[in-house]
Amino acid sequence: MQVWNLGRLVAPAVAMFILAFGLLILPSGAQEASGSNPTAQAVNEQQLLDELNKIQGRVSIPDGKAATLQQPQGRDYRGFHEGALPWIGGIAILGMLLLLALFYFFRGRIRTLAGESGIRILRFNAIERLAHWTTAAAFIVLAITGLNFIFGKRLLMPLIGPEAFSTWSVWAKYAHDFVAWAFMLGVLVILVAWVWDNLPDRYDANWLKTGGGMFDKSNRTHPPAARFNTGQKLIFWAVVLGGIALSATGILMLFPFSFADVNGMQMAQYVHATVGVLMIAVIIAHIYIGTLGMEGAYDAMGSGTVDLNWAKEHHSVWVAKEQAKAEPKVPPRARPEPAE
Ligand code: HEM
């Protein structure tokens, strides 16, 4: 019995040793087969990869994936992660910050032309605000910890040193994996709560044509809009569709190789990382317009109420409907009794 147990321990170790040995000797054998010079000088990984395209051996352990040490798609992915991705992320995020700074500089804050009326109307109820702030808080944690995967090693590690960076990165990864569930739930609630108000309507074409009045420095252009204007609808669909893409690819990565092979895993990472950085750029624009960019906008998600004049200028069709709903119902006039 004991001998059998020992065998169970030793067998995988022997298998690993044979695999490692096999992979070590593979280069010289491969070189001979391809006819190149097998001297120590000529043996380098890149040359072998160029000739063979992959390094693969044989294993007797249950995990067959271990037989492939390198494959072409893996190198493509590494190239993307180390090269294209930081550029896409950097250009999208810094580009958006620059655009917003220019917009603020030339346009200034969007003001409520009529000033405050003192009358407030409810724009978002407590459940809507809870869903929004849960999603927002989760997204900010995911954005910071996600950017650490892309830029941390290059930008943060030289500043705080490898040990602090390693401790922070371990916690960042845990946070990314667990907070993701709050984000997914938040996106689901937002979708259910606001989907009807974000379907296209007859005011969209005109809103787009006038740029939503955003470029009129006099603050006089106010194209009619229902509960959400076209710009907000675009943010909503970016959050919902981007959120679904991030969630689906994120789940593939939370359970590695359970639903996808190595190529599927790599594809999930391409999509996840690219959608993630683009969505961060979009949300930066959203945060700008909800705070600094437009007077009175923050209240809608802060207290849940907005000033009537703000609502009339930015969501005239919605205000008209709300006021119609609030008007006291006039009882139907009593039917005149027929004369006796
Ligand atoms: C943390 C900073 C954020 C602030 C200050 C902020 C502010 C706001 C405000 C004021 C509104 C209401 C606009 C209105 O009255 O119509 C709003 C709506 C909304 N927010 Fe945020 N938000 C933030 C983050 C986020 C994040 C991270 C997400 C999603 C990932 C998000 C998704 C939405 C969506 C889908 C809407 C409805 C559509 C729209 O108004 O664009 N928000 N937000």
Tab-separated table of C-alpha atoms and ligand atoms in Angstrom:
chain	number	residue	atom	x	y	z
A	1	MET	CA	0.000	0.000	0.000
A	2	GLN	CA	2.791	2.359	1.011
A	3	VAL	CA	4.787	1.449	-2.088
A	4	TRP	CA	1.715	2.219	-4.213
A	5	ASN	CA	1.382	5.662	-2.529
A	6	LEU	CA	5.047	6.373	-3.141
A	7	GLY	CA	4.517	5.421	-6.761
A	8	ARG	CA	1.671	7.933	-6.988
A	9	LEU	CA	3.987	10.667	-5.768
A	10	VAL	CA	6.955	9.736	-7.870
A	11	ALA	CA	5.183	9.075	-11.183
A	12	PRO	CA	4.166	12.719	-11.895
A	13	ALA	CA	7.617	13.937	-10.873
A	14	VAL	CA	9.242	11.496	-13.309
A	15	ALA	CA	6.783	12.533	-16.029
A	16	MET	CA	7.612	16.216	-15.486
A	17	PHE	CA	11.337	15.412	-15.584
A	18	ILE	CA	10.958	13.540	-18.864
A	19	LEU	CA	8.939	16.406	-20.331
A	20	ALA	CA	11.504	18.992	-19.258
A	21	PHE	CA	14.316	16.871	-20.594
A	22	GLY	CA	12.441	16.245	-23.814
A	23	LEU	CA	11.877	19.954	-24.321
A	24	LEU	CA	15.516	20.673	-23.581
A	25	ILE	CA	16.786	18.244	-26.162
A	26	LEU	CA	14.074	19.099	-28.704
A	27	PRO	CA	15.903	22.156	-30.089
A	28	SER	CA	18.947	20.271	-31.295
A	29	GLY	CA	16.832	17.493	-32.826
A	30	ALA	CA	14.599	20.034	-34.478
A	31	GLN	CA	17.536	21.895	-35.874
A	32	GLU	CA	18.987	18.820	-37.382
A	33	ALA	CA	15.674	18.046	-39.004
A	34	SER	CA	15.441	21.534	-40.472
A	35	GLY	CA	19.031	21.444	-41.657
A	36	SER	CA	20.327	24.526	-39.813
A	37	ASN	CA	23.670	24.706	-38.050
A	38	PRO	CA	23.354	23.024	-34.618
A	39	THR	CA	26.258	24.822	-32.967
A	40	ALA	CA	25.743	26.552	-29.626
A	41	GLN	CA	26.032	29.949	-31.304
A	42	ALA	CA	23.274	29.232	-33.777
A	43	VAL	CA	20.840	27.816	-31.215
A	44	ASN	CA	18.514	30.565	-30.158
A	45	GLU	CA	14.850	30.492	-29.300
A	46	GLN	CA	13.792	33.006	-31.928
A	47	GLN	CA	15.448	31.108	-34.766
A	48	LEU	CA	13.759	27.908	-33.680
A	49	LEU	CA	10.403	29.593	-33.392
A	50	ASP	CA	10.837	31.164	-36.827
A	51	GLU	CA	11.542	27.766	-38.321
A	52	LEU	CA	9.126	25.554	-36.415
A	53	ASN	CA	6.471	28.113	-35.462
A	54	LYS	CA	5.845	26.354	-32.144
A	55	ILE	CA	7.598	24.397	-29.441
A	56	GLN	CA	5.653	21.307	-28.574
A	57	GLY	CA	6.553	18.013	-26.907
A	58	ARG	CA	4.729	15.020	-25.488
A	59	VAL	CA	3.455	14.506	-21.960
A	60	SER	CA	1.977	11.593	-20.071
A	61	ILE	CA	0.390	13.724	-17.331
A	62	PRO	CA	-3.396	14.296	-17.565
A	63	ASP	CA	-3.085	17.980	-18.562
A	64	GLY	CA	-2.289	17.699	-22.276
A	65	LYS	CA	-1.962	21.502	-22.579
A	66	ALA	CA	1.403	21.242	-20.794
A	67	ALA	CA	2.929	19.665	-23.937
A	68	THR	CA	2.772	23.002	-25.775
A	69	LEU	CA	5.400	25.333	-24.422
A	70	GLN	CA	4.911	28.058	-27.004
A	71	GLN	CA	2.489	28.479	-29.884
A	72	PRO	CA	2.192	31.241	-32.530
A	73	GLN	CA	-1.090	32.674	-31.205
A	74	GLY	CA	0.450	32.928	-27.732
A	75	ARG	CA	3.277	35.041	-29.084
A	76	ASP	CA	0.774	37.212	-30.982
A	77	TYR	CA	-1.119	37.729	-27.743
A	78	ARG	CA	2.063	38.625	-25.847
A	79	GLY	CA	2.900	41.116	-28.603
A	80	PHE	CA	-0.573	42.655	-28.268
A	81	HIS	CA	-0.396	42.824	-24.476
A	82	GLU	CA	3.065	44.363	-24.398
A	83	GLY	CA	2.769	46.528	-27.521
A	84	ALA	CA	-0.593	47.444	-29.069
A	85	LEU	CA	-2.719	47.370	-25.894
A	86	PRO	CA	-0.810	50.026	-23.901
A	87	TRP	CA	-0.949	52.244	-26.993
A	88	ILE	CA	-4.696	51.744	-27.528
A	89	GLY	CA	-5.334	52.380	-23.821
A	90	GLY	CA	-2.984	55.350	-23.596
A	91	ILE	CA	-4.346	57.055	-26.700
A	92	ALA	CA	-8.002	56.419	-25.763
A	93	ILE	CA	-7.713	57.637	-22.161
A	94	LEU	CA	-5.233	60.515	-22.568
A	95	GLY	CA	-6.939	61.492	-25.847
A	96	MET	CA	-10.294	61.718	-24.090
A	97	LEU	CA	-8.830	63.780	-21.224
A	98	LEU	CA	-7.255	66.145	-23.753
A	99	LEU	CA	-10.512	66.484	-25.734
A	100	LEU	CA	-12.471	67.252	-22.568
A	101	ALA	CA	-9.891	69.800	-21.439
A	102	LEU	CA	-10.140	71.519	-24.852
A	103	PHE	CA	-13.927	71.361	-24.745
A	104	TYR	CA	-13.988	72.932	-21.276
A	105	PHE	CA	-11.488	75.587	-22.338
A	106	PHE	CA	-13.417	76.662	-25.448
A	107	ARG	CA	-17.013	76.004	-24.414
A	108	GLY	CA	-16.934	76.417	-20.659
A	109	ARG	CA	-19.582	74.976	-18.343
A	110	ILE	CA	-23.045	74.363	-19.807
A	111	ARG	CA	-25.274	76.700	-17.805
A	112	THR	CA	-29.002	76.717	-17.095
A	113	LEU	CA	-30.014	79.794	-19.085
A	114	ALA	CA	-33.188	80.538	-17.110
A	115	GLY	CA	-31.464	80.167	-13.731
A	116	GLU	CA	-32.981	78.209	-10.837
A	117	SER	CA	-36.762	78.182	-10.443
A	118	GLY	CA	-36.678	76.830	-6.891
A	119	ILE	CA	-39.120	74.070	-7.897
A	120	ARG	CA	-37.627	70.575	-7.862
A	121	ILE	CA	-38.866	67.444	-9.602
A	122	LEU	CA	-37.886	63.819	-9.059
A	123	ARG	CA	-35.608	62.465	-11.786
A	124	PHE	CA	-34.229	59.187	-10.372
A	125	ASN	CA	-35.756	57.192	-7.495
A	126	ALA	CA	-33.729	55.486	-4.731
A	127	ILE	CA	-33.492	52.117	-6.525
A	128	GLU	CA	-32.210	53.741	-9.716
A	129	ARG	CA	-29.621	55.734	-7.765
A	130	LEU	CA	-28.516	52.650	-5.803
A	131	ALA	CA	-28.050	50.702	-9.054
A	132	HIS	CA	-26.155	53.612	-10.632
A	133	TRP	CA	-23.774	54.157	-7.709
A	134	THR	CA	-23.144	50.417	-7.219
A	135	THR	CA	-22.213	50.114	-10.897
A	136	ALA	CA	-20.164	53.316	-10.783
A	137	ALA	CA	-18.190	52.378	-7.632
A	138	ALA	CA	-17.554	48.866	-8.975
A	139	PHE	CA	-16.493	50.218	-12.373
A	140	ILE	CA	-13.984	52.614	-10.812
A	141	VAL	CA	-12.378	49.769	-8.795
A	142	LEU	CA	-12.322	47.571	-11.930
A	143	ALA	CA	-10.847	50.387	-14.020
A	144	ILE	CA	-8.011	51.142	-11.574
A	145	THR	CA	-7.133	47.478	-10.964
A	146	GLY	CA	-7.533	46.666	-14.675
A	147	LEU	CA	-5.185	49.474	-15.701
A	148	ASN	CA	-2.684	48.031	-13.218
A	149	PHE	CA	-2.533	44.869	-15.386
A	150	ILE	CA	-1.579	46.996	-18.400
A	151	PHE	CA	0.501	49.865	-17.037
A	152	GLY	CA	1.407	48.859	-13.452
A	153	LYS	CA	4.702	47.153	-14.253
A	154	ARG	CA	5.848	50.056	-16.433
A	155	LEU	CA	4.560	53.068	-14.509
A	156	LEU	CA	3.913	52.099	-10.885
A	157	MET	CA	6.647	49.567	-10.126
A	158	PRO	CA	9.527	51.976	-10.804
A	159	LEU	CA	7.880	54.437	-8.385
A	160	ILE	CA	7.024	52.183	-5.425
A	161	GLY	CA	9.500	49.316	-5.882
A	162	PRO	CA	8.920	45.631	-6.730
A	163	GLU	CA	7.854	44.472	-3.243
A	164	ALA	CA	5.141	47.076	-2.666
A	165	PHE	CA	4.032	46.637	-6.288
A	166	SER	CA	3.735	42.893	-5.821
A	167	THR	CA	1.635	43.240	-2.621
A	168	TRP	CA	-0.626	45.864	-4.239
A	169	SER	CA	-1.016	43.774	-7.406
A	170	VAL	CA	-2.111	40.678	-5.469
A	171	TRP	CA	-4.852	42.711	-3.727
A	172	ALA	CA	-5.721	44.467	-6.980
A	173	LYS	CA	-6.278	41.119	-8.638
A	174	TYR	CA	-8.530	39.862	-5.816
A	175	ALA	CA	-10.493	43.122	-5.961
A	176	HIS	CA	-10.850	42.833	-9.759
A	177	ASP	CA	-12.159	39.258	-9.533
A	178	PHE	CA	-14.678	39.852	-6.723
A	179	VAL	CA	-15.904	43.389	-7.468
A	180	ALA	CA	-16.693	42.209	-11.020
A	181	TRP	CA	-19.842	40.514	-9.671
A	182	ALA	CA	-21.207	43.804	-8.273
A	183	PHE	CA	-20.579	45.443	-11.654
A	184	MET	CA	-22.392	42.663	-13.527
A	185	LEU	CA	-25.384	42.905	-11.194
A	186	GLY	CA	-25.434	46.716	-11.504
A	187	VAL	CA	-25.393	46.602	-15.319
A	188	LEU	CA	-28.263	44.106	-15.268
A	189	VAL	CA	-30.413	46.351	-13.039
A	190	ILE	CA	-29.549	49.449	-15.121
A	191	LEU	CA	-30.550	47.558	-18.285
A	192	VAL	CA	-33.917	46.519	-16.866
A	193	ALA	CA	-34.644	49.932	-15.301
A	194	TRP	CA	-33.756	52.193	-18.230
A	195	VAL	CA	-33.992	50.190	-21.440
A	196	TRP	CA	-37.404	51.605	-22.473
A	197	ASP	CA	-36.248	55.187	-22.034
A	198	ASN	CA	-33.173	54.527	-24.172
A	199	LEU	CA	-34.839	53.210	-27.319
A	200	PRO	CA	-34.504	55.500	-30.377
A	201	ASP	CA	-37.261	58.124	-30.730
A	202	ARG	CA	-38.268	60.933	-33.118
A	203	TYR	CA	-36.176	63.533	-31.269
A	204	ASP	CA	-32.824	61.791	-31.869
A	205	ALA	CA	-32.150	62.979	-35.446
A	206	ASN	CA	-32.628	66.637	-34.534
A	207	TRP	CA	-30.600	66.258	-31.325
A	208	LEU	CA	-27.693	64.860	-33.329
A	209	LYS	CA	-28.049	67.549	-36.013
A	210	THR	CA	-27.770	70.326	-33.423
A	211	GLY	CA	-25.030	68.519	-31.456
A	212	GLY	CA	-27.392	68.574	-28.482
A	213	GLY	CA	-26.747	72.327	-28.226
A	214	MET	CA	-23.440	71.504	-26.598
A	215	PHE	CA	-21.390	73.661	-28.954
A	216	ASP	CA	-23.527	76.780	-28.617
A	217	LYS	CA	-21.666	79.020	-26.177
A	218	SER	CA	-24.756	81.183	-25.607
A	219	ASN	CA	-26.531	78.169	-24.013
A	220	ARG	CA	-29.624	78.969	-26.112
A	221	THR	CA	-29.850	75.807	-28.224
A	222	HIS	CA	-31.949	73.186	-26.448
A	223	PRO	CA	-33.213	70.476	-28.797
A	224	PRO	CA	-36.248	68.688	-27.332
A	225	ALA	CA	-35.499	65.401	-25.571
A	226	ALA	CA	-37.475	62.826	-23.630
A	227	ARG	CA	-36.167	61.241	-20.406
A	228	PHE	CA	-32.734	60.579	-21.957
A	229	ASN	CA	-31.260	62.583	-24.817
A	230	THR	CA	-29.360	60.935	-27.688
A	231	GLY	CA	-25.957	61.484	-26.078
A	232	GLN	CA	-27.132	59.752	-22.911
A	233	LYS	CA	-28.621	56.921	-24.939
A	234	LEU	CA	-25.220	56.368	-26.524
A	235	ILE	CA	-23.651	56.224	-23.036
A	236	PHE	CA	-26.361	53.809	-21.886
A	237	TRP	CA	-25.784	51.411	-24.802
A	238	ALA	CA	-22.010	51.666	-24.422
A	239	VAL	CA	-22.399	50.692	-20.757
A	240	VAL	CA	-24.857	47.848	-21.469
A	241	LEU	CA	-23.158	46.348	-24.550
A	242	GLY	CA	-19.638	47.012	-23.228
A	243	GLY	CA	-20.723	45.617	-19.842
A	244	ILE	CA	-22.066	42.435	-21.460
A	245	ALA	CA	-18.839	41.959	-23.474
A	246	LEU	CA	-16.713	42.539	-20.365
A	247	SER	CA	-18.894	40.190	-18.297
A	248	ALA	CA	-18.902	37.329	-20.827
A	249	THR	CA	-15.136	37.469	-21.445
A	250	GLY	CA	-14.500	38.077	-17.727
A	251	ILE	CA	-16.400	34.904	-16.787
A	252	LEU	CA	-14.293	32.930	-19.288
A	253	MET	CA	-11.222	34.218	-17.465
A	254	LEU	CA	-12.609	33.707	-13.950
A	255	PHE	CA	-12.948	29.996	-14.777
A	256	PRO	CA	-9.891	29.352	-16.967
A	257	PHE	CA	-10.201	26.547	-19.530
A	258	SER	CA	-13.658	25.565	-18.222
A	259	PHE	CA	-15.480	26.982	-21.251
A	260	ALA	CA	-12.652	27.758	-23.712
A	261	ASP	CA	-9.379	26.294	-24.968
A	262	VAL	CA	-6.133	28.256	-25.037
A	263	ASN	CA	-7.123	30.129	-28.216
A	264	GLY	CA	-10.524	30.971	-26.737
A	265	MET	CA	-8.814	32.252	-23.588
A	266	GLN	CA	-6.520	34.481	-25.623
A	267	MET	CA	-9.442	35.799	-27.669
A	268	ALA	CA	-11.338	36.571	-24.441
A	269	GLN	CA	-8.376	38.608	-23.210
A	270	TYR	CA	-8.108	40.598	-26.458
A	271	VAL	CA	-11.789	41.543	-26.260
A	272	HIS	CA	-11.827	42.135	-22.486
A	273	ALA	CA	-8.788	44.416	-22.436
A	274	THR	CA	-9.756	46.413	-25.552
A	275	VAL	CA	-13.399	46.934	-24.530
A	276	GLY	CA	-12.227	47.756	-20.986
A	277	VAL	CA	-9.901	50.613	-21.970
A	278	LEU	CA	-12.395	52.040	-24.495
A	279	MET	CA	-15.138	51.976	-21.890
A	280	ILE	CA	-12.917	53.803	-19.399
A	281	ALA	CA	-12.482	56.589	-21.985
A	282	VAL	CA	-16.276	56.778	-22.530
A	283	ILE	CA	-16.987	56.858	-18.782
A	284	ILE	CA	-14.457	59.670	-18.254
A	285	ALA	CA	-16.557	61.752	-20.685
A	286	HIS	CA	-19.720	60.727	-18.813
A	287	ILE	CA	-18.258	61.721	-15.431
A	288	TYR	CA	-17.158	65.070	-16.899
A	289	ILE	CA	-20.621	65.976	-18.198
A	290	GLY	CA	-22.298	64.745	-14.981
A	291	THR	CA	-20.119	66.978	-12.770
A	292	LEU	CA	-17.926	69.792	-14.058
A	293	GLY	CA	-19.357	69.968	-17.586
A	294	MET	CA	-22.999	70.816	-16.877
A	295	GLU	CA	-24.489	72.944	-14.154
A	296	GLY	CA	-27.234	71.142	-12.198
A	297	ALA	CA	-26.605	67.676	-13.715
A	298	TYR	CA	-25.058	66.029	-10.651
A	299	ASP	CA	-28.166	66.606	-8.521
A	300	ALA	CA	-30.088	64.133	-10.669
A	301	MET	CA	-27.964	61.268	-9.312
A	302	GLY	CA	-27.024	62.963	-6.027
A	303	SER	CA	-30.328	63.910	-4.388
A	304	GLY	CA	-32.414	62.391	-7.188
A	305	THR	CA	-34.182	65.711	-7.921
A	306	VAL	CA	-33.478	68.472	-10.460
A	307	ASP	CA	-34.564	72.078	-10.819
A	308	LEU	CA	-37.610	72.526	-13.053
A	309	ASN	CA	-35.810	75.033	-15.318
A	310	TRP	CA	-32.886	72.624	-15.800
A	311	ALA	CA	-35.320	69.856	-16.700
A	312	LYS	CA	-37.222	72.117	-19.149
A	313	GLU	CA	-34.005	73.108	-20.926
A	314	HIS	CA	-32.478	69.620	-21.198
A	315	HIS	CA	-35.471	67.242	-21.205
A	316	SER	CA	-38.483	69.287	-22.325
A	317	VAL	CA	-40.546	66.328	-23.585
A	318	TRP	CA	-39.961	64.385	-20.365
A	319	VAL	CA	-41.003	67.361	-18.184
A	320	ALA	CA	-44.204	67.855	-20.170
A	321	LYS	CA	-45.109	64.181	-19.631
A	322	GLU	CA	-44.275	64.289	-15.907
A	323	GLN	CA	-46.354	67.418	-15.432
A	324	ALA	CA	-49.270	65.873	-17.312
A	325	LYS	CA	-49.063	62.821	-15.041
A	326	ALA	CA	-48.994	65.015	-11.907
A	327	GLU	CA	-51.964	67.177	-12.872
A	328	PRO	CA	-54.967	66.475	-10.628
A	329	LYS	CA	-57.437	64.197	-12.375
A	330	VAL	CA	-60.659	66.103	-13.105
A	331	PRO	CA	-63.566	63.775	-12.308
A	332	PRO	CA	-65.744	63.105	-15.383
A	333	ARG	CA	-68.666	65.479	-15.379
A	334	ALA	CA	-71.787	63.948	-13.917
A	335	ARG	CA	-74.043	62.835	-16.713
A	336	PRO	CA	-77.175	64.994	-16.844
A	337	GLU	CA	-80.218	63.089	-15.645
A	338	PRO	CA	-82.810	62.575	-18.365
A	339	ALA	CA	-85.878	64.741	-17.842
A	340	GLU	CA	-88.814	62.901	-16.275
B	1	HEM	C1	-18.320	58.156	-10.605
B	1	HEM	C2	-18.697	59.121	-11.304
B	1	HEM	C3	-20.042	59.236	-11.972
B	1	HEM	C4	-20.836	60.343	-11.908
B	1	HEM	C5	-20.539	61.640	-11.179
B	1	HEM	C6	-22.027	60.056	-12.664
B	1	HEM	C7	-23.080	60.919	-12.810
B	1	HEM	C8	-24.264	60.638	-13.469
B	1	HEM	C9	-25.391	61.537	-13.560
B	1	HEM	C10	-25.475	62.922	-12.956
B	1	HEM	C11	-26.361	60.916	-14.292
B	1	HEM	C12	-27.768	61.451	-14.605
B	1	HEM	C13	-27.821	62.301	-15.832
B	1	HEM	C14	-29.254	62.768	-16.067
B	1	HEM	O1	-29.806	63.475	-15.242
B	1	HEM	O2	-29.853	62.416	-17.072
B	1	HEM	C15	-25.843	59.624	-14.674
B	1	HEM	C16	-26.506	58.691	-15.454
B	1	HEM	C17	-25.979	57.500	-15.887
B	1	HEM	N1	-24.772	56.950	-15.472
B	1	HEM	FE1	-23.350	57.868	-14.315
B	1	HEM	N2	-21.930	58.793	-13.180
B	1	HEM	C18	-20.731	58.253	-12.785
B	1	HEM	C19	-20.243	57.011	-13.111
B	1	HEM	C20	-20.886	56.106	-13.923
B	1	HEM	C21	-20.356	54.819	-14.299
B	1	HEM	C22	-18.981	54.308	-13.895
B	1	HEM	C23	-21.274	54.221	-15.092
B	1	HEM	C24	-21.233	52.878	-15.762
B	1	HEM	C25	-20.205	52.134	-15.892
B	1	HEM	C26	-22.399	55.127	-15.233
B	1	HEM	C27	-23.526	54.876	-15.980
B	1	HEM	C28	-24.603	55.743	-16.127
B	1	HEM	C29	-25.725	55.528	-17.020
B	1	HEM	C30	-25.929	54.319	-17.951
B	1	HEM	C31	-26.577	56.618	-16.860
B	1	HEM	C32	-27.913	56.881	-17.620
B	1	HEM	C33	-27.625	57.448	-18.984
B	1	HEM	C34	-26.957	58.803	-18.930
B	1	HEM	O3	-27.424	59.692	-18.208
B	1	HEM	O4	-25.931	58.947	-19.602
B	1	HEM	N3	-22.135	56.249	-14.498
B	1	HEM	N4	-24.575	59.487	-14.149
